[in-house]
PDB file of C-alpha atoms in Angstrom:
ATOM      1  CA  MET A  98      -0.429 -16.881  -2.978  1.00 49.00           C
ATOM      2  CA  PRO A  99       1.459 -13.534  -2.869  1.00 50.00           C
ATOM      3  CA  GLU A 100       1.343 -11.542  -5.994  1.00 52.00           C
ATOM      4  CA  PRO A 101       4.376 -10.157  -7.828  1.00 50.00           C
ATOM      5  CA  VAL A 102       3.300  -6.638  -7.173  1.00 47.00           C
ATOM      6  CA  ASP A 103       3.170  -7.477  -3.435  1.00 59.00           C
ATOM      7  CA  ALA A 104       6.746  -8.773  -3.798  1.00 70.00           C
ATOM      8  CA  VAL A 105       7.866  -5.363  -5.055  1.00 74.00           C
ATOM      9  CA  GLU A 106       6.697  -3.771  -1.822  1.00 76.00           C
ATOM     10  CA  MET A 107       8.824  -6.198   0.201  1.00 84.00           C
ATOM     11  CA  GLN A 108      11.906  -5.591  -1.920  1.00 85.00           C
ATOM     12  CA  ALA A 109      11.662  -1.873  -1.419  1.00 85.00           C
ATOM     13  CA  ALA A 110      11.153  -2.302   2.361  1.00 88.00           C
ATOM     14  CA  LEU A 111      14.231  -4.525   2.652  1.00 91.00           C
ATOM     15  CA  LEU A 112      16.342  -2.142   0.712  1.00 90.00           C
ATOM     16  CA  ARG A 113      15.330   0.747   3.043  1.00 89.00           C
ATOM     17  CA  LEU A 114      15.723  -1.468   5.987  1.00 91.00           C
ATOM     18  CA  ARG A 115      19.360  -2.318   5.223  1.00 91.00           C
ATOM     19  CA  ARG A 116      20.191   1.386   4.717  1.00 90.00           C
ATOM     20  CA  THR A 117      18.507   2.605   7.824  1.00 89.00           C
ATOM     21  CA  SER A 118      19.540  -0.250  10.180  1.00 90.00           C
ATOM     22  CA  GLY A 119      23.110  -0.943   9.150  1.00 89.00           C
ATOM     23  CA  LEU A 120      22.223  -4.772   9.256  1.00 94.00           C
ATOM     24  CA  PRO A 121      24.422  -6.702   6.767  1.00 95.00           C
ATOM     25  CA  VAL A 122      21.607  -9.241   5.899  1.00 96.00           C
ATOM     26  CA  VAL A 123      17.851  -8.599   5.589  1.00 96.00           C
ATOM     27  CA  PHE A 124      15.390 -11.011   4.090  1.00 96.00           C
ATOM     28  CA  GLY A 125      11.709 -11.900   4.208  1.00 95.00           C
ATOM     29  CA  GLY A 126       8.710 -13.112   2.526  1.00 94.00           C
ATOM     30  CA  LEU A 127       4.788 -13.018   2.527  1.00 93.00           C
ATOM     31  CA  LEU A 128       2.463 -15.746   3.623  1.00 93.00           C
ATOM     32  CA  SER A 129       1.101 -18.101   1.037  1.00 89.00           C
ATOM     33  CA  ASP A 130      -1.594 -19.231   3.437  1.00 90.00           C
ATOM     34  CA  ALA A 131      -2.548 -18.802   7.139  1.00 87.00           C
ATOM     35  CA  ARG A 132       0.528 -20.817   8.350  1.00 93.00           C
ATOM     36  CA  HIS A 133       3.350 -20.631   5.855  1.00 95.00           C
ATOM     37  CA  ALA A 134       5.649 -17.908   4.552  1.00 95.00           C
ATOM     38  CA  ARG A 135       8.137 -18.316   1.777  1.00 94.00           C
ATOM     39  CA  ILE A 136      11.479 -16.387   1.942  1.00 95.00           C
ATOM     40  CA  ALA A 137      11.523 -14.872  -1.443  1.00 92.00           C
ATOM     41  CA  GLU A 138      13.483 -11.564  -1.053  1.00 92.00           C
ATOM     42  CA  LEU A 139      16.954 -11.241   0.255  1.00 94.00           C
ATOM     43  CA  ASN A 140      19.424  -8.243   0.451  1.00 94.00           C
ATOM     44  CA  GLY A 141      22.935  -8.791   1.508  1.00 95.00           C
ATOM     45  CA  ALA A 142      23.005 -12.636   1.435  1.00 95.00           C
ATOM     46  CA  GLN A 143      26.106 -14.373   0.279  1.00 95.00           C
ATOM     47  CA  THR A 144      24.497 -17.602  -0.521  1.00 95.00           C
ATOM     48  CA  SER A 145      21.209 -18.880  -1.832  1.00 94.00           C
ATOM     49  CA  ALA A 146      20.589 -21.072   1.202  1.00 96.00           C
ATOM     50  CA  LEU A 147      17.649 -19.021   2.640  1.00 96.00           C
ATOM     51  CA  ARG A 148      15.887 -18.445  -0.781  1.00 95.00           C
ATOM     52  CA  GLY A 149      12.752 -20.342  -1.123  1.00 94.00           C
ATOM     53  CA  LEU A 150      12.722 -21.570   2.412  1.00 95.00           C
ATOM     54  CA  VAL A 151       9.186 -22.130   3.671  1.00 96.00           C
ATOM     55  CA  ILE A 152       8.579 -21.069   7.275  1.00 97.00           C
ATOM     56  CA  SER A 153       5.846 -22.736   9.215  1.00 97.00           C
ATOM     57  CA  ALA A 154       4.092 -20.908  11.930  1.00 96.00           C
ATOM     58  CA  GLY A 155       5.661 -21.839  15.419  1.00 96.00           C
ATOM     59  CA  SER A 156       8.982 -23.226  13.641  1.00 96.00           C
ATOM     60  CA  GLY A 157      12.149 -21.380  14.022  1.00 97.00           C
ATOM     61  CA  LEU A 158      12.508 -17.734  14.905  1.00 97.00           C
ATOM     62  CA  GLY A 159      10.269 -16.355  12.010  1.00 97.00           C
ATOM     63  CA  GLY A 160       7.622 -19.074  12.750  1.00 97.00           C
ATOM     64  CA  LYS A 161       7.515 -17.934  16.327  1.00 97.00           C
ATOM     65  CA  ALA A 162       7.102 -14.321  15.353  1.00 97.00           C
ATOM     66  CA  ILE A 163       4.272 -15.493  12.978  1.00 96.00           C
ATOM     67  CA  ALA A 164       2.612 -17.606  15.653  1.00 96.00           C
ATOM     68  CA  LEU A 165       2.745 -14.900  18.310  1.00 96.00           C
ATOM     69  CA  SER A 166       2.181 -11.940  15.973  1.00 95.00           C
ATOM     70  CA  ARG A 167       5.078 -10.043  17.636  1.00 94.00           C
ATOM     71  CA  PRO A 168       8.919  -9.332  17.098  1.00 95.00           C
ATOM     72  CA  CYS A 169      11.198 -12.137  18.322  1.00 95.00           C
ATOM     73  CA  ALA A 170      15.057 -12.183  18.487  1.00 96.00           C
ATOM     74  CA  VAL A 171      17.943 -14.380  19.510  1.00 96.00           C
ATOM     75  CA  THR A 172      21.534 -13.448  20.119  1.00 95.00           C
ATOM     76  CA  ASP A 173      23.015 -16.751  18.743  1.00 96.00           C
ATOM     77  CA  TYR A 174      20.571 -18.547  16.614  1.00 96.00           C
ATOM     78  CA  ALA A 175      22.274 -22.041  16.705  1.00 95.00           C
ATOM     79  CA  SER A 176      22.368 -22.234  20.456  1.00 95.00           C
ATOM     80  CA  SER A 177      19.155 -20.525  21.318  1.00 96.00           C
ATOM     81  CA  ARG A 178      16.876 -22.580  23.685  1.00 95.00           C
ATOM     82  CA  HIS A 179      13.909 -20.353  22.930  1.00 94.00           C
ATOM     83  CA  ILE A 180      13.263 -21.527  19.287  1.00 97.00           C
ATOM     84  CA  SER A 181      12.915 -24.730  17.422  1.00 96.00           C
ATOM     85  CA  HIS A 182      15.730 -25.527  15.120  1.00 97.00           C
ATOM     86  CA  GLU A 183      14.249 -26.832  11.801  1.00 96.00           C
ATOM     87  CA  TYR A 184      16.072 -24.271   9.730  1.00 97.00           C
ATOM     88  CA  ASP A 185      19.600 -24.426  11.280  1.00 96.00           C
ATOM     89  CA  ALA A 186      21.243 -25.784   8.185  1.00 96.00           C
ATOM     90  CA  ALA A 187      20.147 -22.767   5.999  1.00 96.00           C
ATOM     91  CA  VAL A 188      20.947 -20.355   8.769  1.00 97.00           C
ATOM     92  CA  ALA A 189      24.456 -21.741   9.264  1.00 97.00           C
ATOM     93  CA  ALA A 190      25.183 -21.858   5.523  1.00 97.00           C
ATOM     94  CA  GLU A 191      24.514 -18.172   5.412  1.00 97.00           C
ATOM     95  CA  GLY A 192      26.690 -17.647   8.564  1.00 97.00           C
ATOM     96  CA  LEU A 193      23.985 -15.936  10.616  1.00 97.00           C
ATOM     97  CA  ARG A 194      24.203 -15.628  14.415  1.00 97.00           C
ATOM     98  CA  SER A 195      22.242 -12.733  15.869  1.00 97.00           C
ATOM     99  CA  VAL A 196      18.769 -12.508  14.233  1.00 97.00           C
ATOM    100  CA  VAL A 197      15.395 -10.660  14.589  1.00 96.00           C
ATOM    101  CA  ALA A 198      12.122 -11.481  12.980  1.00 97.00           C
ATOM    102  CA  VAL A 199       9.158  -8.918  12.784  1.00 96.00           C
ATOM    103  CA  PRO A 200       5.809 -10.020  11.499  1.00 96.00           C
ATOM    104  CA  VAL A 201       3.866  -7.994   8.892  1.00 95.00           C
ATOM    105  CA  VAL A 202       0.329  -7.633  10.311  1.00 94.00           C
ATOM    106  CA  VAL A 203      -2.623  -6.165   8.304  1.00 92.00           C
ATOM    107  CA  ARG A 204      -5.970  -5.783  10.174  1.00 87.00           C
ATOM    108  CA  ARG A 205      -4.772  -8.358  12.856  1.00 90.00           C
ATOM    109  CA  ALA A 206      -3.829 -10.964  10.212  1.00 93.00           C
ATOM    110  CA  VAL A 207      -0.179 -11.876   9.884  1.00 95.00           C
ATOM    111  CA  ARG A 208       0.729 -11.448   6.119  1.00 93.00           C
ATOM    112  CA  GLY A 209       4.512 -11.874   6.096  1.00 94.00           C
ATOM    113  CA  VAL A 210       7.670 -11.756   8.136  1.00 96.00           C
ATOM    114  CA  LEU A 211      10.846  -9.571   7.851  1.00 96.00           C
ATOM    115  CA  TYR A 212      14.342 -10.771   9.270  1.00 97.00           C
ATOM    116  CA  GLY A 213      17.406  -8.776   9.983  1.00 96.00           C
ATOM    117  CA  ALA A 214      20.668 -10.578  10.950  1.00 97.00           C
ATOM    118  CA  LEU A 215      24.305 -10.143  11.985  1.00 96.00           C
ATOM    119  CA  ARG A 216      27.050 -12.787  11.363  1.00 96.00           C
ATOM    120  CA  THR A 217      28.372 -12.320  14.869  1.00 95.00           C
ATOM    121  CA  PRO A 218      26.613 -12.946  18.117  1.00 94.00           C
ATOM    122  CA  ALA A 219      25.449  -9.594  19.525  1.00 92.00           C
ATOM    123  CA  THR A 220      22.507  -8.035  21.207  1.00 89.00           C
ATOM    124  CA  LEU A 221      20.639  -5.991  18.823  1.00 88.00           C
ATOM    125  CA  GLY A 222      19.644  -2.465  20.253  1.00 88.00           C
ATOM    126  CA  ASP A 223      16.678  -0.281  20.135  1.00 89.00           C
ATOM    127  CA  ARG A 224      17.744   1.465  16.923  1.00 90.00           C
ATOM    128  CA  THR A 225      17.773  -1.927  15.023  1.00 91.00           C
ATOM    129  CA  PHE A 226      14.407  -2.878  16.517  1.00 91.00           C
ATOM    130  CA  ASP A 227      12.960   0.372  15.606  1.00 92.00           C
ATOM    131  CA  ALA A 228      14.206   0.100  12.007  1.00 93.00           C
ATOM    132  CA  MET A 229      12.870  -3.347  11.793  1.00 94.00           C
ATOM    133  CA  VAL A 230       9.312  -2.421  12.946  1.00 93.00           C
ATOM    134  CA  ALA A 231       9.326   0.653  10.651  1.00 92.00           C
ATOM    135  CA  ALA A 232      10.144  -1.530   7.692  1.00 92.00           C
ATOM    136  CA  ALA A 233       7.279  -3.923   8.710  1.00 93.00           C
ATOM    137  CA  ARG A 234       4.908  -1.028   8.992  1.00 91.00           C
ATOM    138  CA  ASP A 235       5.852   0.186   5.336  1.00 87.00           C
ATOM    139  CA  VAL A 236       4.920  -3.191   4.023  1.00 89.00           C
ATOM    140  CA  GLU A 237       1.778  -3.376   6.126  1.00 88.00           C
ATOM    141  CA  GLN A 238       0.603   0.115   4.787  1.00 82.00           C
ATOM    142  CA  SER A 239       1.300  -0.950   1.204  1.00 81.00           C
ATOM    143  CA  LEU A 240      -0.668  -4.191   1.533  1.00 83.00           C
ATOM    144  CA  ALA A 241      -3.458  -2.409   3.155  1.00 82.00           C
ATOM    145  CA  VAL A 242      -3.684   0.211   0.461  1.00 77.00           C
ATOM    146  CA  ARG A 243      -3.541  -2.649  -2.135  1.00 77.00           C
ATOM    147  CA  ASP A 244      -6.273  -4.417  -0.474  1.00 79.00           C
ATOM    148  CA  GLU A 245      -8.487  -1.436  -0.401  1.00 75.00           C
ATOM    149  CA  VAL A 246      -7.701  -0.656  -4.045  1.00 73.00           C
ATOM    150  CA  ARG A 247      -8.642  -4.265  -5.045  1.00 73.00           C
ATOM    151  CA  GLN A 248     -11.917  -3.920  -3.111  1.00 73.00           C
ATOM    152  CA  LEU A 249     -12.806  -0.587  -4.675  1.00 68.00           C
ATOM    153  CA  LEU A 250     -11.783  -1.641  -8.191  1.00 69.00           C
ATOM    154  CA  ALA A 251     -14.155  -4.596  -7.958  1.00 71.00           C
ATOM    155  CA  ALA A 252     -16.988  -2.180  -6.751  1.00 65.00           C
ATOM    156  CA  GLY A 253     -16.052   0.253  -9.369  1.00 63.00           C
ATOM    157  CA  ARG A 254     -16.290  -2.240 -12.214  1.00 64.00           C
ATOM    158  CA  ALA A 255     -19.657  -3.524 -10.857  1.00 66.00           C
ATOM    159  CA  GLN A 256     -20.953   0.118 -10.838  1.00 60.00           C
ATOM    160  CA  VAL A 257     -19.694   0.743 -14.340  1.00 58.00           C
ATOM    161  CA  THR A 258     -21.339  -2.350 -15.567  1.00 59.00           C
ATOM    162  CA  ASP A 259     -24.749  -1.607 -14.068  1.00 58.00           C
ATOM    163  CA  PRO A 260     -24.928   1.922 -12.239  1.00 53.00           C
ATOM    164  CA  ASP A 261     -28.670   1.754 -11.902  1.00 53.00           C
ATOM    165  CA  ALA A 262     -28.855  -1.692 -10.328  1.00 50.00           C
ATOM    166  CA  ALA A 263     -29.973  -0.343  -6.914  1.00 49.00           C
ATOM    167  CA  PRO A 264     -31.637   2.793  -5.442  1.00 45.00           C
ATOM    168  CA  GLY A 265     -29.033   5.463  -4.871  1.00 52.00           C
ATOM    169  CA  ALA A 266     -26.655   3.761  -7.162  1.00 60.00           C
ATOM    170  CA  TRP A 267     -25.320   7.006  -8.632  1.00 65.00           C
ATOM    171  CA  GLU A 268     -24.265   8.243  -5.185  1.00 70.00           C
ATOM    172  CA  ASP A 269     -22.406   4.887  -4.848  1.00 69.00           C
ATOM    173  CA  VAL A 270     -20.628   5.472  -8.258  1.00 71.00           C
ATOM    174  CA  ARG A 271     -19.576   8.857  -7.102  1.00 73.00           C
ATOM    175  CA  GLU A 272     -18.363   7.680  -3.748  1.00 73.00           C
ATOM    176  CA  ALA A 273     -16.405   4.885  -5.462  1.00 73.00           C
ATOM    177  CA  HIS A 274     -14.883   7.394  -7.908  1.00 76.00           C
ATOM    178  CA  ARG A 275     -13.841   9.728  -4.997  1.00 75.00           C
ATOM    179  CA  GLU A 276     -12.309   6.944  -2.950  1.00 75.00           C
ATOM    180  CA  LEU A 277     -10.432   5.658  -6.030  1.00 76.00           C
ATOM    181  CA  ARG A 278      -9.086   9.021  -6.893  1.00 77.00           C
ATOM    182  CA  ALA A 279      -7.851   9.479  -3.404  1.00 74.00           C
ATOM    183  CA  LEU A 280      -5.959   6.286  -3.457  1.00 74.00           C
ATOM    184  CA  VAL A 281      -4.084   6.919  -6.726  1.00 74.00           C
ATOM    185  CA  PRO A 282      -1.236   8.930  -5.252  1.00 74.00           C
ATOM    186  CA  ARG A 283      -0.648   6.169  -2.601  1.00 72.00           C
ATOM    187  CA  VAL A 284      -0.124   3.359  -5.175  1.00 74.00           C
ATOM    188  CA  VAL A 285       3.474   2.657  -6.233  1.00 68.00           C
ATOM    189  CA  ASP A 286       2.957   0.033  -8.728  1.00 71.00           C
ATOM    190  CA  PRO A 287       2.487   1.743 -12.095  1.00 73.00           C
ATOM    191  CA  ALA A 288       0.339  -1.027 -13.615  1.00 74.00           C
ATOM    192  CA  LEU A 289      -2.111  -0.801 -10.677  1.00 75.00           C
ATOM    193  CA  ARG A 290      -2.020   2.961 -10.758  1.00 75.00           C
ATOM    194  CA  ASP A 291      -3.056   2.867 -14.470  1.00 77.00           C
ATOM    195  CA  GLU A 292      -5.860   0.399 -13.698  1.00 76.00           C
ATOM    196  CA  LEU A 293      -7.133   2.621 -11.098  1.00 76.00           C
ATOM    197  CA  LEU A 294      -7.135   5.581 -13.364  1.00 77.00           C
ATOM    198  CA  GLU A 295      -8.865   3.561 -16.189  1.00 77.00           C
ATOM    199  CA  VAL A 296     -11.754   2.537 -13.846  1.00 76.00           C
ATOM    200  CA  CYS A 297     -11.939   6.171 -12.607  1.00 77.00           C
ATOM    201  CA  GLY A 298     -12.342   7.363 -16.224  1.00 77.00           C
ATOM    202  CA  ARG A 299     -14.988   4.825 -16.908  1.00 75.00           C
ATOM    203  CA  LEU A 300     -16.889   5.758 -13.712  1.00 74.00           C
ATOM    204  CA  ALA A 301     -16.748   9.365 -14.682  1.00 73.00           C
ATOM    205  CA  SER A 302     -17.893   8.870 -18.215  1.00 69.00           C
ATOM    206  CA  ALA A 303     -20.747   6.559 -17.063  1.00 64.00           C
ATOM    207  CA  GLY A 304     -22.542   9.729 -15.965  1.00 55.00           C
ATOM    208  CA  GLY A 305     -23.682  10.609 -19.524  1.00 51.00           C
ATOM    209  CA  ALA A 306     -23.485  13.949 -21.176  1.00 48.00           C
ATOM    210  CA  LYS A 307     -19.928  15.037 -22.117  1.00 49.00           C
ATOM    211  CA  VAL A 308     -19.441  18.332 -23.801  1.00 46.00           C
ATOM    212  CA  PRO A 309     -18.480  18.379 -27.481  1.00 47.00           C
ATOM    213  CA  ALA A 310     -14.741  17.571 -28.091  1.00 43.00           C
ATOM    214  CA  ALA A 311     -14.187  21.201 -29.248  1.00 38.00           C
ATOM    215  CA  ARG A 312     -15.077  22.372 -25.806  1.00 52.00           C
ATOM    216  CA  GLU A 313     -13.229  19.572 -24.002  1.00 74.00           C
ATOM    217  CA  VAL A 314     -11.922  20.669 -20.676  1.00 83.00           C
ATOM    218  CA  ARG A 315      -8.660  19.276 -19.297  1.00 87.00           C
ATOM    219  CA  LEU A 316      -7.954  19.228 -15.541  1.00 90.00           C
ATOM    220  CA  ALA A 317      -4.895  18.125 -13.739  1.00 89.00           C
ATOM    221  CA  PRO A 318      -5.311  14.836 -11.683  1.00 87.00           C
ATOM    222  CA  ARG A 319      -5.239  16.763  -8.329  1.00 89.00           C
ATOM    223  CA  GLU A 320      -7.706  19.342  -9.797  1.00 91.00           C
ATOM    224  CA  VAL A 321     -10.061  16.424 -10.440  1.00 90.00           C
ATOM    225  CA  ASP A 322      -9.409  15.026  -6.899  1.00 88.00           C
ATOM    226  CA  VAL A 323     -10.342  18.340  -5.295  1.00 91.00           C
ATOM    227  CA  VAL A 324     -13.460  18.932  -7.300  1.00 90.00           C
ATOM    228  CA  ALA A 325     -14.557  15.284  -6.486  1.00 87.00           C
ATOM    229  CA  CYS A 326     -14.206  16.134  -2.825  1.00 87.00           C
ATOM    230  CA  VAL A 327     -16.167  19.353  -3.238  1.00 87.00           C
ATOM    231  CA  ALA A 328     -18.877  17.405  -5.015  1.00 85.00           C
ATOM    232  CA  ALA A 329     -19.164  15.309  -1.888  1.00 81.00           C
ATOM    233  CA  GLY A 330     -19.629  18.361   0.196  1.00 83.00           C
ATOM    234  CA  ALA A 331     -16.197  18.417   1.672  1.00 86.00           C
ATOM    235  CA  THR A 332     -14.762  21.762   2.860  1.00 90.00           C
ATOM    236  CA  ASN A 333     -11.292  22.735   1.725  1.00 90.00           C
ATOM    237  CA  ALA A 334      -9.935  21.574   5.076  1.00 90.00           C
ATOM    238  CA  ALA A 335     -11.688  18.251   4.849  1.00 87.00           C
ATOM    239  CA  ALA A 336     -10.507  17.749   1.355  1.00 88.00           C
ATOM    240  CA  ALA A 337      -6.908  18.559   2.339  1.00 88.00           C
ATOM    241  CA  GLN A 338      -7.057  15.919   5.061  1.00 87.00           C
ATOM    242  CA  ARG A 339      -8.477  13.363   2.695  1.00 84.00           C
ATOM    243  CA  LEU A 340      -6.015  13.980  -0.120  1.00 85.00           C
ATOM    244  CA  GLY A 341      -2.871  14.540   2.180  1.00 84.00           C
ATOM    245  CA  LEU A 342      -2.575  18.151   1.053  1.00 88.00           C
ATOM    246  CA  ARG A 343      -2.323  21.538   2.679  1.00 91.00           C
ATOM    247  CA  PRO A 344      -5.596  23.526   2.705  1.00 91.00           C
ATOM    248  CA  GLU A 345      -3.938  26.348   0.855  1.00 93.00           C
ATOM    249  CA  THR A 346      -2.857  23.797  -1.840  1.00 93.00           C
ATOM    250  CA  VAL A 347      -6.446  22.677  -2.127  1.00 92.00           C
ATOM    251  CA  LYS A 348      -7.644  26.243  -2.577  1.00 93.00           C
ATOM    252  CA  GLY A 349      -5.177  26.652  -5.436  1.00 93.00           C
ATOM    253  CA  TYR A 350      -6.337  23.552  -7.270  1.00 93.00           C
ATOM    254  CA  LEU A 351      -9.957  24.518  -6.858  1.00 92.00           C
ATOM    255  CA  ARG A 352      -9.254  28.123  -8.249  1.00 93.00           C
ATOM    256  CA  SER A 353      -7.446  26.610 -11.113  1.00 93.00           C
ATOM    257  CA  ALA A 354     -10.175  24.097 -11.916  1.00 92.00           C
ATOM    258  CA  MET A 355     -12.905  26.680 -11.674  1.00 92.00           C
ATOM    259  CA  ARG A 356     -11.101  28.933 -14.038  1.00 92.00           C
ATOM    260  CA  LYS A 357     -10.758  26.084 -16.658  1.00 91.00           C
ATOM    261  CA  LEU A 358     -14.289  25.005 -16.125  1.00 91.00           C
ATOM    262  CA  GLY A 359     -15.579  28.632 -16.415  1.00 90.00           C
ATOM    263  CA  ALA A 360     -17.234  28.360 -13.057  1.00 91.00           C
ATOM    264  CA  HIS A 361     -17.786  31.121 -10.475  1.00 90.00           C
ATOM    265  CA  THR A 362     -18.829  29.026  -7.621  1.00 89.00           C
ATOM    266  CA  ARG A 363     -17.993  25.562  -6.220  1.00 88.00           C
ATOM    267  CA  LEU A 364     -21.319  24.186  -7.207  1.00 85.00           C
ATOM    268  CA  GLU A 365     -20.921  25.322 -10.805  1.00 88.00           C
ATOM    269  CA  ALA A 366     -17.600  23.814 -10.905  1.00 89.00           C
ATOM    270  CA  VAL A 367     -19.018  20.346  -9.868  1.00 88.00           C
ATOM    271  CA  VAL A 368     -21.860  20.775 -12.492  1.00 86.00           C
ATOM    272  CA  ALA A 369     -19.403  21.772 -15.193  1.00 89.00           C
ATOM    273  CA  ALA A 370     -16.955  18.887 -14.248  1.00 88.00           C
ATOM    274  CA  ARG A 371     -19.803  16.429 -14.620  1.00 84.00           C
ATOM    275  CA  ARG A 372     -20.981  17.780 -17.913  1.00 85.00           C
ATOM    276  CA  ALA A 373     -17.375  17.423 -19.079  1.00 85.00           C
ATOM    277  CA  GLY A 374     -17.334  13.817 -18.110  1.00 84.00           C
ATOM    278  CA  LEU A 375     -14.768  14.478 -15.512  1.00 86.00           C
ATOM    279  CA  LEU A 376     -17.050  13.273 -12.633  1.00 84.00           C
ATOM    280  CA  PRO A 377     -19.786  10.691 -12.469  1.00 77.00           C
TER     281      PRO A 377
END
């Protein structure tokens, strides 16, 4: 079943879609299983006829988009011969005529569907299609990041529970920490971001010796991210690419971190960060 945090991503995408496309009605939903999507989010609707509608793969316009895993459109929904008409009553109640449906596809699996519609029969142009596809891509990227976060959180919790369970386990801990830190800025949901940071903190403290509280070192989140990349052997350019920053920005964060850590070299910075419990 779709989670509430996933619905937030759909809501945000629909809001942006209506603004960029000029479409009066946009709506959509995520799949609850391999063949069914529930319309849960609407923007611009005048009735509740579409809310809660369950779309089956192959049925109606959205079901066709799900089954074919590609965008589908009709100029006049009620009279179209290219779709089945299980949902005509709900579509008519909302007064929709020209409709386009775009699937949300993550790693080749359809995860949802977005709709845009007019209340008059008209051919939808390239601008509308481009806006629809861009909105679907936004949802896809958000879901892909969320999937990756869930996997890494599970792995991170396992490492915190038993970091010495396998040979090379500490390298696994450090890699999990680096990957989780890199994902934090890409997570919109504050609760999930807090959960990420909490696991990162537990991974970092699992390494052992932390300096006494009187000598506690505080680094900004991005300074920790940069030092974590340096610990993995990344150059400034590689760290910049991984973190979505400019190389000059990475250099600035690294200089600041080294100053706070009392380090004169990149290696000293990594060692000091680990002693301070900032890295595993």
